[in-house]
Amino acid sequence: MSLTAALRDLNKINAFVRVAERRSFTKAAADLRTTPSVVSKHMTELEQSLGFSLFHRSTHGIELTDSGEGLFQNCLQMLAKLDDYIVDTRNLKTGPFGMLRVQATGGYARTVLAPLVVEFARLRPGLRVDLSVLPGDGASVEEGTDVIVAGRKPSLPGLVAHDLGAVPHVICASAEYFRQFGRPKQPQELRERNCLANLASGSKRWPFKSRSRPLLVEVKGMLSSNSDAVLIQMALQGCGIIRVPRHAVKAELAGKRLVPLFEGLALSPEHMCAYFSKAKHLPAKTVDFIEFLRSSIAGK
């Protein structure tokens, strides 16, 4: 079935989709790098050609009519199919191409992902990779990001997750701390110790193995932070006991500047996930990178 004459004008259809998404002629015009009057003129001409109204206009703004909402949903489906075709064709002809944008939480980006991204880039010389660090809360994701690696799902619609596995944690302190206060023999003894908690993780209960179900030990201390890097520096100064991802203190453990506690007993329920668009057809660069992460991290 051929398109109606009104729908052959892709400029007007693109403008309509922008207005429907933004619910504003002004914002749509800014996106399209034109003026609100031009966008409004396009919408008026489109409505005249179609023979029905697309928007309710008022001093409070604009809303889609029922007919406008129906056209909007059909346009989205049409554009999605077009995107799928373009992505599939490019994947077949060129493989991974362009810029791969990855965002990840700070410590994980520095100690785990940075070496992997270097290796991935060497395997894909035609691809450019940008690795950015998420803010501490992981809430602000840059537009155009292909893969987000985080422990918590970002507050963005339309994302799916690929579990990259548990993040091994370690409980440790400096040798000086243990010389001064002694080394606890059972996890329960941590209740009476100065434990430096990460406020970003919410709970101040540290999990351990037990015979029946996980043992959760409530900890407390005179210092806390929402940054693992800050907690590590505090522990290096002999201030107390910390629980952090093992990758974050790999060098400190190897150099014996921090000494682990309860090896084999500490549990790590925290998982890291790769989040990406739930589009049916992903670009080859995204598919390749997620598969590379999965195999690389699983092999560690």
XYZ file of C-alpha atoms in Angstrom:
300
model
C 0.000 0.000 0.000
C 1.445 3.364 -1.021
C 1.814 6.242 1.397
C -0.672 9.091 1.185
C 0.669 12.279 -0.358
C 0.692 13.936 3.080
C 3.013 11.309 4.501
C 5.513 11.492 1.651
C 6.987 14.680 3.106
C 9.553 13.243 5.511
C 10.488 16.693 6.802
C 6.960 17.229 8.079
C 6.748 13.706 9.515
C 10.063 14.233 11.323
C 8.816 17.552 12.672
C 5.556 15.931 13.814
C 7.415 13.183 15.710
C 9.611 15.765 17.434
C 6.616 17.872 18.459
C 4.777 14.769 19.705
C 7.797 13.714 21.754
C 8.556 17.153 23.175
C 4.951 18.413 23.463
C 6.270 21.796 22.393
C 6.798 23.605 19.095
C 9.633 25.605 20.652
C 11.559 22.579 21.948
C 10.975 20.670 18.724
C 12.225 23.645 16.717
C 15.391 23.780 18.832
C 16.000 20.071 18.186
C 15.459 20.573 14.458
C 17.510 23.786 14.361
C 14.686 25.845 12.925
C 12.083 28.282 14.268
C 8.812 27.552 16.090
C 6.892 29.365 13.349
C 8.297 27.002 10.698
C 7.387 23.950 12.786
C 3.894 25.313 13.447
C 3.431 25.972 9.707
C 4.515 22.395 8.900
C 1.997 20.994 11.412
C -0.828 23.122 10.057
C -0.078 22.003 6.498
C 0.148 18.363 7.598
C -3.204 18.555 9.375
C -4.802 20.139 6.293
C -3.401 17.417 4.047
C -4.497 14.584 6.376
C -7.938 16.015 7.002
C -7.852 15.670 10.804
C -6.368 17.479 13.796
C -3.179 16.233 15.385
C -2.952 18.531 18.410
C -5.056 20.282 21.007
C -3.529 23.754 21.325
C -4.014 25.925 24.401
C -2.222 28.540 26.470
C -0.944 25.685 28.663
C 0.766 23.928 25.762
C -0.158 21.209 23.270
C -1.487 17.672 23.590
C -2.026 14.999 20.974
C -5.547 14.278 19.804
C -6.611 10.626 19.630
C -5.909 10.702 15.898
C -2.579 12.394 16.529
C -1.596 9.744 19.070
C -2.458 7.006 16.593
C -0.336 8.605 13.881
C 2.504 9.126 16.357
C 2.575 5.440 17.336
C 2.524 4.367 13.687
C 5.374 6.767 12.894
C 7.426 5.330 15.750
C 6.896 1.797 14.423
C 7.823 2.912 10.920
C 11.000 4.642 12.121
C 11.954 1.638 14.255
C 11.675 -0.659 11.232
C 13.760 1.749 9.187
C 16.417 1.847 11.935
C 16.442 -1.962 12.074
C 16.981 -2.195 8.322
C 19.833 0.334 8.350
C 21.540 -1.322 11.325
C 21.215 -4.820 9.836
C 22.568 -3.679 6.468
C 25.523 -1.852 7.997
C 26.307 -4.798 10.281
C 26.431 -7.137 7.295
C 28.553 -4.841 5.156
C 30.955 -3.256 7.622
C 30.751 -4.966 11.008
C 31.468 -2.724 14.018
C 31.905 0.931 12.983
C 31.761 4.453 14.337
C 31.996 5.468 17.990
C 31.114 3.122 20.856
C 30.140 5.159 23.916
C 30.412 3.380 27.260
C 29.657 4.777 30.707
C 30.504 3.013 33.955
C 30.759 3.620 37.674
C 34.087 5.186 38.624
C 36.055 2.468 40.404
C 34.877 -0.262 38.045
C 35.682 1.877 35.009
C 39.214 2.537 36.243
C 40.257 -0.878 37.502
C 38.208 -3.351 35.453
C 36.897 -1.756 32.272
C 39.832 0.436 31.264
C 42.155 -2.525 30.521
C 39.328 -4.391 28.775
C 38.421 -1.385 26.618
C 42.057 -1.094 25.523
C 42.071 -4.762 24.525
C 38.705 -4.461 22.755
C 39.866 -1.407 20.786
C 42.957 -3.281 19.621
C 40.735 -6.072 18.304
C 38.477 -3.564 16.483
C 40.833 -1.075 14.805
C 37.996 0.496 12.796
C 36.064 1.379 15.949
C 36.559 4.305 18.308
C 35.673 3.767 21.977
C 34.848 6.431 24.546
C 34.760 5.319 28.205
C 33.182 7.867 30.540
C 32.679 7.730 34.289
C 29.183 7.918 35.744
C 28.521 10.229 38.692
C 28.424 8.533 42.080
C 24.667 7.990 42.021
C 24.728 6.659 38.453
C 21.722 8.824 37.590
C 23.130 11.094 34.864
C 23.657 9.114 31.684
C 24.943 11.010 28.665
C 22.754 11.056 25.572
C 23.953 8.660 22.905
C 25.556 6.181 25.328
C 25.564 2.655 23.863
C 26.377 0.605 26.977
C 26.070 1.505 30.657
C 27.960 -0.654 33.157
C 26.659 -0.202 36.693
C 25.467 -2.002 39.779
C 22.080 -0.284 39.740
C 19.762 0.162 36.776
C 19.854 3.732 35.457
C 16.569 5.639 35.512
C 16.119 5.477 31.747
C 13.244 3.787 29.900
C 13.734 0.987 27.406
C 16.866 -0.617 28.859
C 17.627 -4.307 29.249
C 20.374 -5.782 31.410
C 23.044 -8.391 30.863
C 24.388 -9.694 34.165
C 28.187 -9.562 34.199
C 28.336 -11.539 37.424
C 28.989 -10.894 41.092
C 31.517 -8.278 42.129
C 33.855 -9.996 44.627
C 34.244 -7.962 47.816
C 36.902 -8.118 50.482
C 36.902 -7.063 54.125
C 40.249 -5.612 55.091
C 42.197 -3.180 57.206
C 45.774 -2.035 57.579
C 48.330 -4.127 59.459
C 48.754 -1.176 61.814
C 45.064 -1.305 62.745
C 45.315 -5.011 63.579
C 48.490 -4.435 65.628
C 46.739 -1.767 67.635
C 43.299 -3.332 68.097
C 43.793 -7.044 67.370
C 42.424 -9.188 64.574
C 38.765 -10.291 64.964
C 38.309 -14.072 64.781
C 34.564 -14.223 63.978
C 32.416 -11.964 61.743
C 30.141 -11.206 64.717
C 33.047 -9.394 66.399
C 32.773 -6.680 63.737
C 29.785 -5.289 65.645
C 32.227 -3.957 68.235
C 34.830 -2.682 65.779
C 35.241 0.607 63.947
C 33.896 -0.338 60.517
C 33.918 2.286 57.797
C 30.700 1.947 55.792
C 29.850 3.058 52.273
C 26.708 5.176 52.553
C 25.906 4.738 48.848
C 25.204 1.024 49.348
C 22.400 1.834 51.788
C 22.571 -0.995 54.313
C 25.293 -1.141 56.971
C 24.917 -4.911 57.248
C 27.758 -6.988 55.859
C 26.874 -10.502 54.552
C 28.742 -13.698 55.451
C 28.318 -17.416 54.882
C 26.613 -19.450 57.587
C 25.230 -22.970 57.860
C 21.593 -22.178 57.058
C 21.257 -18.706 55.554
C 23.516 -15.681 55.054
C 24.645 -14.026 58.274
C 24.155 -10.264 58.216
C 26.380 -8.391 60.635
C 25.327 -4.860 61.572
C 28.387 -2.622 61.578
C 29.061 0.868 62.851
C 31.956 3.276 62.934
C 33.071 6.837 63.468
C 33.710 7.451 59.760
C 31.743 6.770 56.577
C 31.686 7.823 52.945
C 29.797 7.249 49.706
C 33.137 6.675 47.953
C 35.117 3.435 48.052
C 38.256 5.389 47.140
C 37.821 7.564 50.241
C 37.202 4.538 52.471
C 40.365 2.886 51.155
C 42.430 5.953 52.043
C 40.918 5.987 55.534
C 41.737 2.300 55.989
C 45.324 2.856 54.799
C 45.677 5.378 57.605
C 44.693 2.728 60.149
C 41.267 4.213 60.873
C 39.209 1.021 60.683
C 37.895 -1.960 58.745
C 36.337 -1.616 55.290
C 34.323 -3.759 52.888
C 35.025 -2.819 49.262
C 35.173 -4.477 45.822
C 38.318 -6.593 45.578
C 39.288 -4.962 42.283
C 39.445 -1.579 44.049
C 42.180 -2.735 46.467
C 44.060 -5.193 44.266
C 47.318 -3.226 44.491
C 46.955 -2.569 48.232
C 46.388 -6.257 48.975
C 49.302 -7.326 46.770
C 51.580 -4.835 48.525
C 50.272 -5.907 51.948
C 49.283 -2.343 52.733
C 45.837 -3.774 53.469
C 45.283 -7.195 55.026
C 42.153 -9.260 54.219
C 39.789 -10.659 56.847
C 37.500 -13.704 56.758
C 38.619 -14.915 53.337
C 36.110 -17.514 52.149
C 33.391 -16.280 54.516
C 32.536 -12.851 53.100
C 29.679 -12.914 50.589
C 29.268 -10.675 47.545
C 25.586 -10.385 46.578
C 26.324 -7.248 44.527
C 26.276 -7.762 40.756
C 27.480 -5.606 37.887
C 25.312 -5.393 34.774
C 25.668 -4.030 31.256
C 22.584 -1.997 30.321
C 21.684 -1.240 26.716
C 18.719 -0.494 24.473
C 16.114 -3.221 24.095
C 15.990 -2.612 20.334
C 15.461 -5.805 18.373
C 18.475 -5.131 16.166
C 21.484 -3.674 17.962
C 24.515 -2.216 16.179
C 27.339 -4.696 15.737
C 29.594 -2.534 17.932
C 27.200 -2.916 20.886
C 26.657 -6.653 20.397
C 30.392 -7.294 20.047
C 31.296 -5.262 23.125
C 28.703 -6.928 25.368
C 29.836 -10.369 24.235
C 33.459 -9.337 24.789
C 32.648 -8.166 28.323
C 30.723 -11.331 29.094
C 33.516 -13.651 27.998
C 36.344 -11.544 29.432
C 34.828 -11.026 32.876
C 33.564 -14.606 33.110
C 37.100 -15.833 32.394
C 38.644 -13.885 35.269
